[in-house]
Short mmCIF file of C-alpha atoms and ligand atoms in Angstrom, two decimals:
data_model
loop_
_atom_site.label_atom_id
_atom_site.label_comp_id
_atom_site.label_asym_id
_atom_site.label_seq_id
_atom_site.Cartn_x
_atom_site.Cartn_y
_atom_site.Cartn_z
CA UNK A 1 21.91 -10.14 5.83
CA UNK A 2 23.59 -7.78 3.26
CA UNK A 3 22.91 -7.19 -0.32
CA UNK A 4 26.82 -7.05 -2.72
CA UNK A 5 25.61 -5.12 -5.79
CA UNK A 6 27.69 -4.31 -9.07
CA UNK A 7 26.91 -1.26 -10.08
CA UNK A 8 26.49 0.37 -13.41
CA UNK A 9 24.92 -2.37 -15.07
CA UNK A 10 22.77 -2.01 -18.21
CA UNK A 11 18.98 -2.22 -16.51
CA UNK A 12 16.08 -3.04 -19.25
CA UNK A 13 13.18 -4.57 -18.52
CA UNK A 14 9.52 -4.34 -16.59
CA UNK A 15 9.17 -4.30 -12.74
CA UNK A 16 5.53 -5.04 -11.54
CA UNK A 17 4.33 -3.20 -8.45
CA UNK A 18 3.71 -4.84 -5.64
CA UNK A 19 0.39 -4.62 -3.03
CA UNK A 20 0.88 -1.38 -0.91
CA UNK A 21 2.30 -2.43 2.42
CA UNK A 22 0.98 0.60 4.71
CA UNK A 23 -2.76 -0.67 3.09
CA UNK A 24 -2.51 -4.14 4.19
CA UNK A 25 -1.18 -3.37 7.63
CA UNK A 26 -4.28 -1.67 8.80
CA UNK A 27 -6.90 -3.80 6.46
CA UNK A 28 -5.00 -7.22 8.46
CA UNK A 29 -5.82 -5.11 11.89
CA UNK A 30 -9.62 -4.28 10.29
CA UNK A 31 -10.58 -7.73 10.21
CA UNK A 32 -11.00 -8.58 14.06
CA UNK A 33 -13.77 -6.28 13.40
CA UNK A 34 -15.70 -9.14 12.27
CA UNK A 35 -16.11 -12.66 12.95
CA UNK A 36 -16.76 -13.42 9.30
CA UNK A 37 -14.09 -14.73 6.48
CA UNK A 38 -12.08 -12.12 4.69
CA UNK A 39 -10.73 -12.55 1.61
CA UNK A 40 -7.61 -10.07 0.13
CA UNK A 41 -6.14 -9.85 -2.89
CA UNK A 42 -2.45 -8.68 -4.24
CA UNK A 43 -1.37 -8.96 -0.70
CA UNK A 44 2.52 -8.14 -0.96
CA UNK A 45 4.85 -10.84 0.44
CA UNK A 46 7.06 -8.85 2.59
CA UNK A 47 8.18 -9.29 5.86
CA UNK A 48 6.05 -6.63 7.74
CA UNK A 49 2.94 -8.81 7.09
CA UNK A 50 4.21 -11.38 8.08
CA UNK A 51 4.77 -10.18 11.38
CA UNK A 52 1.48 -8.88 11.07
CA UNK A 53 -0.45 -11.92 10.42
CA UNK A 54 1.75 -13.93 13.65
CA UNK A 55 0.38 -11.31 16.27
CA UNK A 56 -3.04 -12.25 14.51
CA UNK A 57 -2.55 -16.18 15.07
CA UNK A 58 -0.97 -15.18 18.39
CA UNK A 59 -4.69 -14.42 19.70
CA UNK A 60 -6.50 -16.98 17.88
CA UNK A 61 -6.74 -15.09 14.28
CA UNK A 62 -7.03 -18.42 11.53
CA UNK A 63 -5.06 -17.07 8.82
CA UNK A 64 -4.21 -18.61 5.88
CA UNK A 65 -2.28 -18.33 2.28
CA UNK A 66 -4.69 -19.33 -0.37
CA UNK A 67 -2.51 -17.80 -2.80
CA UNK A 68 1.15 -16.19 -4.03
CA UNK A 69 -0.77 -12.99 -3.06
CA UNK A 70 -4.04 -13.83 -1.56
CA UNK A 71 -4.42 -14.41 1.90
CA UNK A 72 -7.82 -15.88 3.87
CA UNK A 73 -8.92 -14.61 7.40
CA UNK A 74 -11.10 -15.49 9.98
CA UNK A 75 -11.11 -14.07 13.16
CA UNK A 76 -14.25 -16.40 14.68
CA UNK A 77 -12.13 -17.72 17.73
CA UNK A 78 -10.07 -14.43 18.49
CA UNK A 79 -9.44 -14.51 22.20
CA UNK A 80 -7.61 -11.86 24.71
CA UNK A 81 -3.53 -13.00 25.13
CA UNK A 82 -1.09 -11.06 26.37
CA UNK A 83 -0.02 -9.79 22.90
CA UNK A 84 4.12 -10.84 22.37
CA UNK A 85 5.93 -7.46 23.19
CA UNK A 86 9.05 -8.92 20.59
CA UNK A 87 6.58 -9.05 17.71
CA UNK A 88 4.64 -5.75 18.46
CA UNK A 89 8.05 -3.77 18.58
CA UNK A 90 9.00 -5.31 15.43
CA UNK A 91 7.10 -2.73 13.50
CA UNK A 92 4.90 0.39 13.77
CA UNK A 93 2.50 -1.19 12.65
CA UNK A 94 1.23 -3.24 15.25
CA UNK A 95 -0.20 -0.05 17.03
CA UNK A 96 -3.17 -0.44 14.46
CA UNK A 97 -4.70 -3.54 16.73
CA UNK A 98 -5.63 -0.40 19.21
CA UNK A 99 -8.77 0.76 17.64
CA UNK A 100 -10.01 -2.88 16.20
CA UNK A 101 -8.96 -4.44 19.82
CA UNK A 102 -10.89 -1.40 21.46
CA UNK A 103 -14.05 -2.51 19.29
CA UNK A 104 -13.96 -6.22 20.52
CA UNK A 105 -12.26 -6.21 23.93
CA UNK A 106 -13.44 -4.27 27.23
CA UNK A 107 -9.85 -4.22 28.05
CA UNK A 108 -5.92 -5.05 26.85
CA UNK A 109 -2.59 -3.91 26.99
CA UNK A 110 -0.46 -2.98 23.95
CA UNK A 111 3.10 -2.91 23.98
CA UNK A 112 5.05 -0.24 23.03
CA UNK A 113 4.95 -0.34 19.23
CA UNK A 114 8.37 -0.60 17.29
CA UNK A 115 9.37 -0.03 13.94
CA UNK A 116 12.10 2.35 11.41
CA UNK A 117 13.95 4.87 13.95
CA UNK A 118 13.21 7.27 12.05
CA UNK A 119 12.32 10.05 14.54
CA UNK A 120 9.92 10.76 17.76
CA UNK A 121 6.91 9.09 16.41
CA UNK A 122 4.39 9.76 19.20
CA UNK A 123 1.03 8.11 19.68
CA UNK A 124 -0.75 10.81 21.43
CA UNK A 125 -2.63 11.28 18.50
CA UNK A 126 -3.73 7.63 18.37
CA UNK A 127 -4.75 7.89 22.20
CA UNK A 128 -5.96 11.68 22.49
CA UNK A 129 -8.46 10.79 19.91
CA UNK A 130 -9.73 7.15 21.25
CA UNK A 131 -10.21 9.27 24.65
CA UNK A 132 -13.20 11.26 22.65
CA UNK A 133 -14.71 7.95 22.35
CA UNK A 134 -14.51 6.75 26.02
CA UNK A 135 -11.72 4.83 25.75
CA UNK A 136 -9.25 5.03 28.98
CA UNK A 137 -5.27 4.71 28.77
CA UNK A 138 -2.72 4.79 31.21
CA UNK A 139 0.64 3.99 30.03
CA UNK A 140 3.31 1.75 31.58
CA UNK A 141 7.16 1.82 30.83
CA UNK A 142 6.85 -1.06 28.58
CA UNK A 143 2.83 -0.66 26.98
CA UNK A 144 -0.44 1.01 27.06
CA UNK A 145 -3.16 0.05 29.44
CA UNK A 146 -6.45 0.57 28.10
CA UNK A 147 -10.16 -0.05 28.77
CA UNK A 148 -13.78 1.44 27.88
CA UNK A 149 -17.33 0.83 28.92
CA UNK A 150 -18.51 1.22 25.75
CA UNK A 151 -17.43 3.25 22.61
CA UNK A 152 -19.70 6.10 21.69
CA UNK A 153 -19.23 8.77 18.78
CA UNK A 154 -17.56 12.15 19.40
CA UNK A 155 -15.96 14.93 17.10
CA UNK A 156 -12.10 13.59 17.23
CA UNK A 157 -9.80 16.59 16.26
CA UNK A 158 -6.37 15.24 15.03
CA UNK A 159 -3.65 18.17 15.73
CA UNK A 160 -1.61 16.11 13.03
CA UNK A 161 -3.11 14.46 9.81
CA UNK A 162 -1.45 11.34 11.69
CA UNK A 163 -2.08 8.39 8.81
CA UNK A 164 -2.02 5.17 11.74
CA UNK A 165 -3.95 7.58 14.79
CA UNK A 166 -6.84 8.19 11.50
CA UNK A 167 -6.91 4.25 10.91
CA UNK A 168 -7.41 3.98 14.19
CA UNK A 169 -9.98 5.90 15.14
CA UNK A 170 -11.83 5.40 11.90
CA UNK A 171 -11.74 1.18 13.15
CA UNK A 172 -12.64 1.95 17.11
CA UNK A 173 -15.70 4.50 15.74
CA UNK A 174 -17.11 1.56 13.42
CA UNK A 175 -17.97 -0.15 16.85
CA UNK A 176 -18.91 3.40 18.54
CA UNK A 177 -22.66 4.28 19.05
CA UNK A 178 -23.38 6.86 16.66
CA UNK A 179 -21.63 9.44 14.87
CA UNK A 180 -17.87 10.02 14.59
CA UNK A 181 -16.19 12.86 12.68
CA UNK A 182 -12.44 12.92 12.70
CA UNK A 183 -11.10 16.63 11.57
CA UNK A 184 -7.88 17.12 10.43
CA UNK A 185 -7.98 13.33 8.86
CA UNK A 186 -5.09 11.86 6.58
CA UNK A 187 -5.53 11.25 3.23
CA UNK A 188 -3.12 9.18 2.28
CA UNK A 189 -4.17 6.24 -1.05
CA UNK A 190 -3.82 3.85 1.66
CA UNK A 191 -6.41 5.32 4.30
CA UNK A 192 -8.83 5.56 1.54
CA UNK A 193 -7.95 1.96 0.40
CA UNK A 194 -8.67 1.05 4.35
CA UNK A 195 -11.90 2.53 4.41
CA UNK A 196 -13.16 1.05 1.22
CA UNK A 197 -12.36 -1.92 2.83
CA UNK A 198 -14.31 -1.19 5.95
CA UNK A 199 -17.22 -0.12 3.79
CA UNK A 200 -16.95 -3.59 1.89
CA UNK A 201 -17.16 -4.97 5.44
CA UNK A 202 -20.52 -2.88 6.16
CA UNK A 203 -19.22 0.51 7.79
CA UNK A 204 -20.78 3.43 7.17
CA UNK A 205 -18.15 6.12 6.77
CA UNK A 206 -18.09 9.15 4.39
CA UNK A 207 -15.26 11.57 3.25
CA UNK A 208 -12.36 9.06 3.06
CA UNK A 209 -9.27 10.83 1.05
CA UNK A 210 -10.84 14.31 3.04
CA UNK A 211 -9.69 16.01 5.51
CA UNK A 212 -13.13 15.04 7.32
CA UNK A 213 -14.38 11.64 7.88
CA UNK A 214 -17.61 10.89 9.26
CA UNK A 215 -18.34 7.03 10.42
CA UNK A 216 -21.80 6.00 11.51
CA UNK A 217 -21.13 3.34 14.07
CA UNK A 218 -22.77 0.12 14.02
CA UNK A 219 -23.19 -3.34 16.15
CA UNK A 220 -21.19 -5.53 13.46
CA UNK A 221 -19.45 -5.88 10.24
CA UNK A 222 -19.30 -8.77 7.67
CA UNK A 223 -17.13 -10.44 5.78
CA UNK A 224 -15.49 -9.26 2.46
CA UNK A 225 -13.28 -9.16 -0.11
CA UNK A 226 -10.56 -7.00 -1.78
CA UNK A 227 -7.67 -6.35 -3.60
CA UNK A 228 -5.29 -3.50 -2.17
CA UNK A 229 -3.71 -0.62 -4.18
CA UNK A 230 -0.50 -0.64 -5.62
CA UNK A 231 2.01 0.91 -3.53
CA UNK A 232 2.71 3.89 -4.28
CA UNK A 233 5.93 4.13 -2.59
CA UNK A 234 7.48 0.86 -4.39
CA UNK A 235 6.20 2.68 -7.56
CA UNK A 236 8.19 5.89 -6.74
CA UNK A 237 11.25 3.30 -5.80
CA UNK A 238 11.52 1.55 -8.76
CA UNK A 239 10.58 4.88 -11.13
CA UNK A 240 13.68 7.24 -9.36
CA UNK A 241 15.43 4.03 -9.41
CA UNK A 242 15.12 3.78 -13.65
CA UNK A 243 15.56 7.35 -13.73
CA UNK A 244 18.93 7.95 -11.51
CA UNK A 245 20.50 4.78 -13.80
CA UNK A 246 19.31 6.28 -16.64
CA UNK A 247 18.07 3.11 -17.99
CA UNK A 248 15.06 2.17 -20.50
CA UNK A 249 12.65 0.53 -17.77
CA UNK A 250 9.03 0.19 -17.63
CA UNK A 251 6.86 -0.11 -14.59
CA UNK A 252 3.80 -1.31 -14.05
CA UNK A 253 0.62 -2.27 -11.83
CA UNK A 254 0.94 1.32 -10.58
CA UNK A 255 -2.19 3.97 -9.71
CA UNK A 256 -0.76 6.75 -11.37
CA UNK A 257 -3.56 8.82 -9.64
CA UNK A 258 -1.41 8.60 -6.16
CA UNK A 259 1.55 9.87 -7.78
CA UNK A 260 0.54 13.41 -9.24
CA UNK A 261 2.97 15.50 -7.14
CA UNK A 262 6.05 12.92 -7.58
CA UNK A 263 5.59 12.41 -11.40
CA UNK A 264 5.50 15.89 -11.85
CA UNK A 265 8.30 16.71 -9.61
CA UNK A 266 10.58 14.08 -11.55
CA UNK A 267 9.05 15.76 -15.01
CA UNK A 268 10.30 19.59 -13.48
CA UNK A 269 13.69 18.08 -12.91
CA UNK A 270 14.26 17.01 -16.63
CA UNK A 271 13.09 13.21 -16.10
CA UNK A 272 11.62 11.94 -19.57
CA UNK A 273 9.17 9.05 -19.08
CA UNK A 274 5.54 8.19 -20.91
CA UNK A 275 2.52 7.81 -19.27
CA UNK A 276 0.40 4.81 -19.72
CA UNK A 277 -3.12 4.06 -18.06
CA UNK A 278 -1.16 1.41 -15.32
CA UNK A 279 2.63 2.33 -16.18
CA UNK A 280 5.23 4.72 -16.79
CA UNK A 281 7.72 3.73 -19.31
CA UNK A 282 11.06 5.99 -18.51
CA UNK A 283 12.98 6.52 -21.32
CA UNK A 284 17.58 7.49 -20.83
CA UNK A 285 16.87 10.91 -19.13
CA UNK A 286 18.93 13.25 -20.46
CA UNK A 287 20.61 16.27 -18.13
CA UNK A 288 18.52 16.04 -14.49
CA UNK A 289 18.01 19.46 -13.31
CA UNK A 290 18.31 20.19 -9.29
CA UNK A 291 15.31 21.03 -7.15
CA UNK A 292 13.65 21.96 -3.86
CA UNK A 293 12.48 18.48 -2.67
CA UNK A 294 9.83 19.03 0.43
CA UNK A 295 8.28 16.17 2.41
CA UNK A 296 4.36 16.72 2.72
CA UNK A 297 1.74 14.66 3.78
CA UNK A 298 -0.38 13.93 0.77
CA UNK A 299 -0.95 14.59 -1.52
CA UNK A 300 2.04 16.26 -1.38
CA UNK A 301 5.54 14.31 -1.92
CA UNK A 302 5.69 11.50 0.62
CA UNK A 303 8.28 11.20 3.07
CA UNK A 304 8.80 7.93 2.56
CA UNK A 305 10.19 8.74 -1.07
CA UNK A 306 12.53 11.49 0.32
CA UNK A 307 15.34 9.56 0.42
CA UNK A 308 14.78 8.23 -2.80
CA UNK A 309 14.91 11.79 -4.27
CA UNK A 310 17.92 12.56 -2.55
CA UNK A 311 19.90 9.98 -4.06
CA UNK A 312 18.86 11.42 -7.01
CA UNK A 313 19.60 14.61 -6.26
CA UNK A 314 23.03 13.92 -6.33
CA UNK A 315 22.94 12.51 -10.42
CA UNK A 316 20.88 16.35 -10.71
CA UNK A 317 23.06 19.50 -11.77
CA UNK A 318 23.16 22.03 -9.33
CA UNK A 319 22.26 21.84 -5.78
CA UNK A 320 18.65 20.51 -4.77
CA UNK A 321 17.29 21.68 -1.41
CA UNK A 322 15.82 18.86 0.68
CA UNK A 323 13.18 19.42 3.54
CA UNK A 324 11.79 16.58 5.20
CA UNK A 325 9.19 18.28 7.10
CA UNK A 326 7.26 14.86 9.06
CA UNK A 327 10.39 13.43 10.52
CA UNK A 328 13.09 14.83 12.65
CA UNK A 329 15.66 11.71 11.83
CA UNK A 330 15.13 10.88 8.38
CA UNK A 331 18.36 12.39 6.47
CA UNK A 332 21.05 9.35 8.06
CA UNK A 333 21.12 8.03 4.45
CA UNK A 334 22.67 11.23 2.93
CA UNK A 335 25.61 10.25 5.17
CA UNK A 336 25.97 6.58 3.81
CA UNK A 337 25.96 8.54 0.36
CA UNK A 338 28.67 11.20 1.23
CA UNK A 339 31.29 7.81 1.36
CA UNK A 340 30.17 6.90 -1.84
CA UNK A 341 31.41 10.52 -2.91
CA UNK A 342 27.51 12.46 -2.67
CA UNK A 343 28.61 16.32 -2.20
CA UNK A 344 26.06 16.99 1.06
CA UNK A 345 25.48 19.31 3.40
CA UNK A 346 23.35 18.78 6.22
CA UNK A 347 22.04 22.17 7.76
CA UNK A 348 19.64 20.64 10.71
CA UNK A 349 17.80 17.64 11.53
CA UNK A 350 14.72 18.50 8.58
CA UNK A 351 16.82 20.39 6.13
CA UNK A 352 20.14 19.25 3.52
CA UNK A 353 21.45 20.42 0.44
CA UNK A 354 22.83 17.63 -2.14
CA UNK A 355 24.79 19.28 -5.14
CA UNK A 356 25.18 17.29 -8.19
CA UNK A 357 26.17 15.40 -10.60
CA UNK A 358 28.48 13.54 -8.62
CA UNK A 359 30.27 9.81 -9.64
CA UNK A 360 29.27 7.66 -6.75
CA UNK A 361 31.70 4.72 -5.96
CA UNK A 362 30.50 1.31 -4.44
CA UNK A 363 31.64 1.40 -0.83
CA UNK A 364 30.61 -1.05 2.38
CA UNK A 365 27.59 1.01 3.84
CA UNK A 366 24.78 0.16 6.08
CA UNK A 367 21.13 0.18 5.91
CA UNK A 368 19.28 2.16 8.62
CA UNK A 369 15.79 2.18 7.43
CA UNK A 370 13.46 0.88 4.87
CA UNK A 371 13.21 3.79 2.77
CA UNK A 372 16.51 4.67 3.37
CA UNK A 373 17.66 1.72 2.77
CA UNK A 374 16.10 1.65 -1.06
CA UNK A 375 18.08 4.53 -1.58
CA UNK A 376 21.41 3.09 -0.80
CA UNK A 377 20.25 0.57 -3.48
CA UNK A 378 19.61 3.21 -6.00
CA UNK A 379 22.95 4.59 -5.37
CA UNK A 380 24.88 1.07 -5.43
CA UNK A 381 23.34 0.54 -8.69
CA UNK A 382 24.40 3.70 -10.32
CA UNK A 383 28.38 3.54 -8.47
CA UNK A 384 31.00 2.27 -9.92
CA UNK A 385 32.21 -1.09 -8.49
CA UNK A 386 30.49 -2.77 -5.98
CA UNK A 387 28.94 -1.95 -2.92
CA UNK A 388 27.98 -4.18 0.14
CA UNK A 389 24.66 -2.78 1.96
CA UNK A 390 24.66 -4.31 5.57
CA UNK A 391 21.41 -4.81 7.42
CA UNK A 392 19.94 -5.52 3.67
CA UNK A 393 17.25 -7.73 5.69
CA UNK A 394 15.24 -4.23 6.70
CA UNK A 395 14.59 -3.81 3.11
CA UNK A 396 12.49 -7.28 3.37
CA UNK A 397 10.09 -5.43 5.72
CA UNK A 398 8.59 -3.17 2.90
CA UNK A 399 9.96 -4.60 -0.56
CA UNK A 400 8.59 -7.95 -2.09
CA UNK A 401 11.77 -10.11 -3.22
CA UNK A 402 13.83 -6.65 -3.88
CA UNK A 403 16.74 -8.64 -5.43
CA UNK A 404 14.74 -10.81 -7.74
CA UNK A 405 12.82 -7.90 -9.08
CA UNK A 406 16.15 -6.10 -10.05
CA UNK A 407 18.10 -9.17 -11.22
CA UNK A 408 15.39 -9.36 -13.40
CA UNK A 409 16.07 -6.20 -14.99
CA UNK A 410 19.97 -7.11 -15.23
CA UNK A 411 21.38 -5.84 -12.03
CA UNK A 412 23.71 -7.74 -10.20
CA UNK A 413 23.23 -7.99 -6.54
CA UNK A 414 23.83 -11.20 -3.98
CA UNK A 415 21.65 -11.65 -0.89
CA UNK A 416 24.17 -12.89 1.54
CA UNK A 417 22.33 -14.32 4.58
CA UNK A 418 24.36 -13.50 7.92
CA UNK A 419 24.53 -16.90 8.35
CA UNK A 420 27.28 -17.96 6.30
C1 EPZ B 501 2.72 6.13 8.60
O1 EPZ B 501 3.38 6.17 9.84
C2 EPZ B 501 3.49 5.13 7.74
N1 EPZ B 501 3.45 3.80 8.38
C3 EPZ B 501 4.92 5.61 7.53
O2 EPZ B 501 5.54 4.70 6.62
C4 EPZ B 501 4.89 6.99 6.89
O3 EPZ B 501 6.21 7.47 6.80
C5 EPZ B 501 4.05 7.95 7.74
O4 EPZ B 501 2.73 7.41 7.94
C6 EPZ B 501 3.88 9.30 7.09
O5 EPZ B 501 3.24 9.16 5.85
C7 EPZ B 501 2.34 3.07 8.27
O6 EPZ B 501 1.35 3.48 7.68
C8 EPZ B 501 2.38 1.72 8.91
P1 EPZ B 501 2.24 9.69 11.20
P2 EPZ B 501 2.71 6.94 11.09
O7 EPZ B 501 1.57 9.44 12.52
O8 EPZ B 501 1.25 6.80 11.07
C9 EPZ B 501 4.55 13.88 11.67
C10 EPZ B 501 7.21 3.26 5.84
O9 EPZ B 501 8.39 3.36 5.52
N2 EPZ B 501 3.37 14.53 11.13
O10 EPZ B 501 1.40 10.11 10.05
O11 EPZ B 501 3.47 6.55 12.30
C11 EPZ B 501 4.31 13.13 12.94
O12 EPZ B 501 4.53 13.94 14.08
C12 EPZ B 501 6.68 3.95 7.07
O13 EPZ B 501 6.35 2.61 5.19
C13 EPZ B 501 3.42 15.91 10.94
O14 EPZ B 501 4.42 16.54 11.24
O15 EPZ B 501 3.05 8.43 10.74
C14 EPZ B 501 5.35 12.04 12.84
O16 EPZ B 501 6.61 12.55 13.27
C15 EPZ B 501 7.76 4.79 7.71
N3 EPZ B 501 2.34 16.55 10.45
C16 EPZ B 501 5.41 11.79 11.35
O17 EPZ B 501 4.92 12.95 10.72
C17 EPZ B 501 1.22 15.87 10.08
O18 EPZ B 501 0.27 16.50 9.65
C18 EPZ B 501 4.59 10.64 10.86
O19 EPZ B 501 3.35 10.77 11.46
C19 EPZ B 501 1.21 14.45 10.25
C20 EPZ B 501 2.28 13.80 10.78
#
């Protein structure tokens, strides 16, 4: 599928936030931790959860859409399958049935997880950590064998804040006799969003948006319900994305609280926007000013909104310093902007320099990754003529209806399936 987008249209209007996607992922893998109905809220409809919610039904999960944005899940009748290796390697994901699987099952295998190439993303942390609770994994060429006799509760120290190995250990150590405490935890809004889910369910886990988490394991959770956070990430989107275009949009249904270091990154660079209790309305930014842009893991600026400040990096005088610190392959995008006439220089796999302002023109460019992918859409909207984004269909994964919520704010962009 690829997106053909007009650029430099007049954008006014409101975009609503969706659900955060990398909140439902693990809160759709926390529910085979009970055999009781669960109930979620402002679930986004995007294509990730989706794929999600089939591996679920693949084992017996009933699952069910009993609204736009509400979905209904039992797990009563899961059962062990073989789980489908073509839907686990559609997304990253899927490696968050370990620790819920680990809780209910003796013994599985999981296939190698897939998801955005977006560098070495190793699972050692996942698996180094479900070892301190008795867990036993051998891996295969194609998945991971593992087993237990029973979980019990050990001191898990992460060598990486790793968001998915936290989830994961946080769901296995809610079966695990006794006590759990992970050191060196994420933080991230949507681990914190996962464990107030789990706690909803009956968990008893402390220190969630710590560094230190502390779960009190126990024979069985209930039911519940819940409404995820906003995503912060489709906030940051659809914020550079009304900032680079220097347009007068508002947007809304956001937790400005998970934002602190991005909004006032954007404010240091000259970005002029107000405030509201669930919105930021950004008014026609003046002159942007460059800056040093430097991936962290939160609550520190994400790395899934670097490329999103490196597109506008190039509308920013002077030259802005980018370090994406997490990944090692995460800076293809500044290439698809160079055709469109970005002046970048790419010193190493974690480090580029983007000097600015620069007139961007629409070229036929290709989509590598979902974040990078929303920054290629950033860019086609602020080029002159139009641009054709190929792969457009990786955006789906992590953006609800990405092309309706911009035509509704005036931009012009076609979804051309690859079918015709
Ligand atoms: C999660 O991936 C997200 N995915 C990713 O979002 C996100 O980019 C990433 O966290 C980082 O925030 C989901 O939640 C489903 P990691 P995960 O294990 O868990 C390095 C998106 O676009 N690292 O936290 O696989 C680590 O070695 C996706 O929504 C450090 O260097 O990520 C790995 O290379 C893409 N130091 C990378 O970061 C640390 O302290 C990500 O690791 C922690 C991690």
């Amino acid at each position: 599928m690829r997106f053909h987008i007009q650029g430099q249209k007049k954008l006014t209007g409101t975009i609503h936030v969706s659900g955060a996607k990398n909140a439902i992922l693990p809160i759709i893998a926390a529910t085979t931790l009970t055999n009781k109905t669960c109930i979620i809220d402002n679930v986004p409809r995007i294509s990730d959860v989706d794929t999600m919610l089939e591996i679920l039904r693949s084992v017996g999960g009933s699952v069910a859409w009993t609204g736009e944005h509400q979905l209904t899940i039992s797990n009563k009748d899961l059962e062990l399958q073989p789980l489908d290796t073509k839907l686990v390697k559609r997304l990253r994901a899927s490696v968050l049935f370990l620790g819920p699987f680990l809780a209910r099952f003796q013994s599985f295998s999981l296939p190698e997880p897939g998801g955005c190439i977006i560098g070495n993303r190793p699972l050692d942390s996942h698996l180094e950590g479900l070892r301190a609770l008795g867990c036993i994994w051998e891996r295969t060429p194609q998945s991971y064998e593992v087993s237990h006799s029973g979980l019990v509760g050990a001191d898990v120290v992460l060598r990486e804040a790793s968001v998915t190995a936290t989830e994961n250990i946080v769901m296995a150590a809610c079966a695990a006799r006794g006590t759990t405490r992970i050191i060196n935890a994420a933080s991230e809004p949507h681990v914190q969003d996962l464990i107030a889910f789990l706690i909803k369910m009956g968990a008893d886990i402390s220190g969630g948006g710590t560094s230190t988490i502390t779960v009190n394991g126990s024979n069985s959770l209930g039911g519940a319900q819940h409404t995820v956070i906003p995503d912060p990430i489709d906030a940051g989107t659809y914020i550079i994305l009304g900032i680079a275009s220097k347009s007068k949009i508002t947007v809304t249904d956001i937790r400005l609280d998970h934002l602190d270091v991005v909004l006032e990154t954007l404010r240091a660079m000259g970005a002029e926007f107000d405030r509201l209790e669930r919105s930021i309305i950004i008014h026609q930014t003046g002159v942007l000013k460059s800056e040093k842009i430097e991936t962290r893991i939160y609550p520190g600026i994400p790395t899934d909104l670097q490329p999103l400040f490196g597109v506008l990096a190039t509308q920013a005088h002077g030259t802005s310093f980018i370090h994406e610190t997490l990944f090692e392959s995460r800076l293809g995008y500044l290439s698809e902007l160079e055709k469109m006439g970005a002046s970048v220089l790419i010193s190493d796999a974690h480090r580029a320099y983007v000097t600015g302002p620069t007139p961007l023109n629409g070229r036929n460019i290709e989509c590598r990754d979902l974040r990078a992918g929303a920054s290629l859409v950033v860019a086609a909207l602020i080029a002159s003529g139009e641009t054709s984004i190929e792969n457009a269909q990786i955006l789906d994964r992590g953006y609800e209806k990405i092309d309706e919520h911009l035509a509704q704010i005036g931009a012009s962009i076609i979804r051309e399936d690859s079918a015709n």
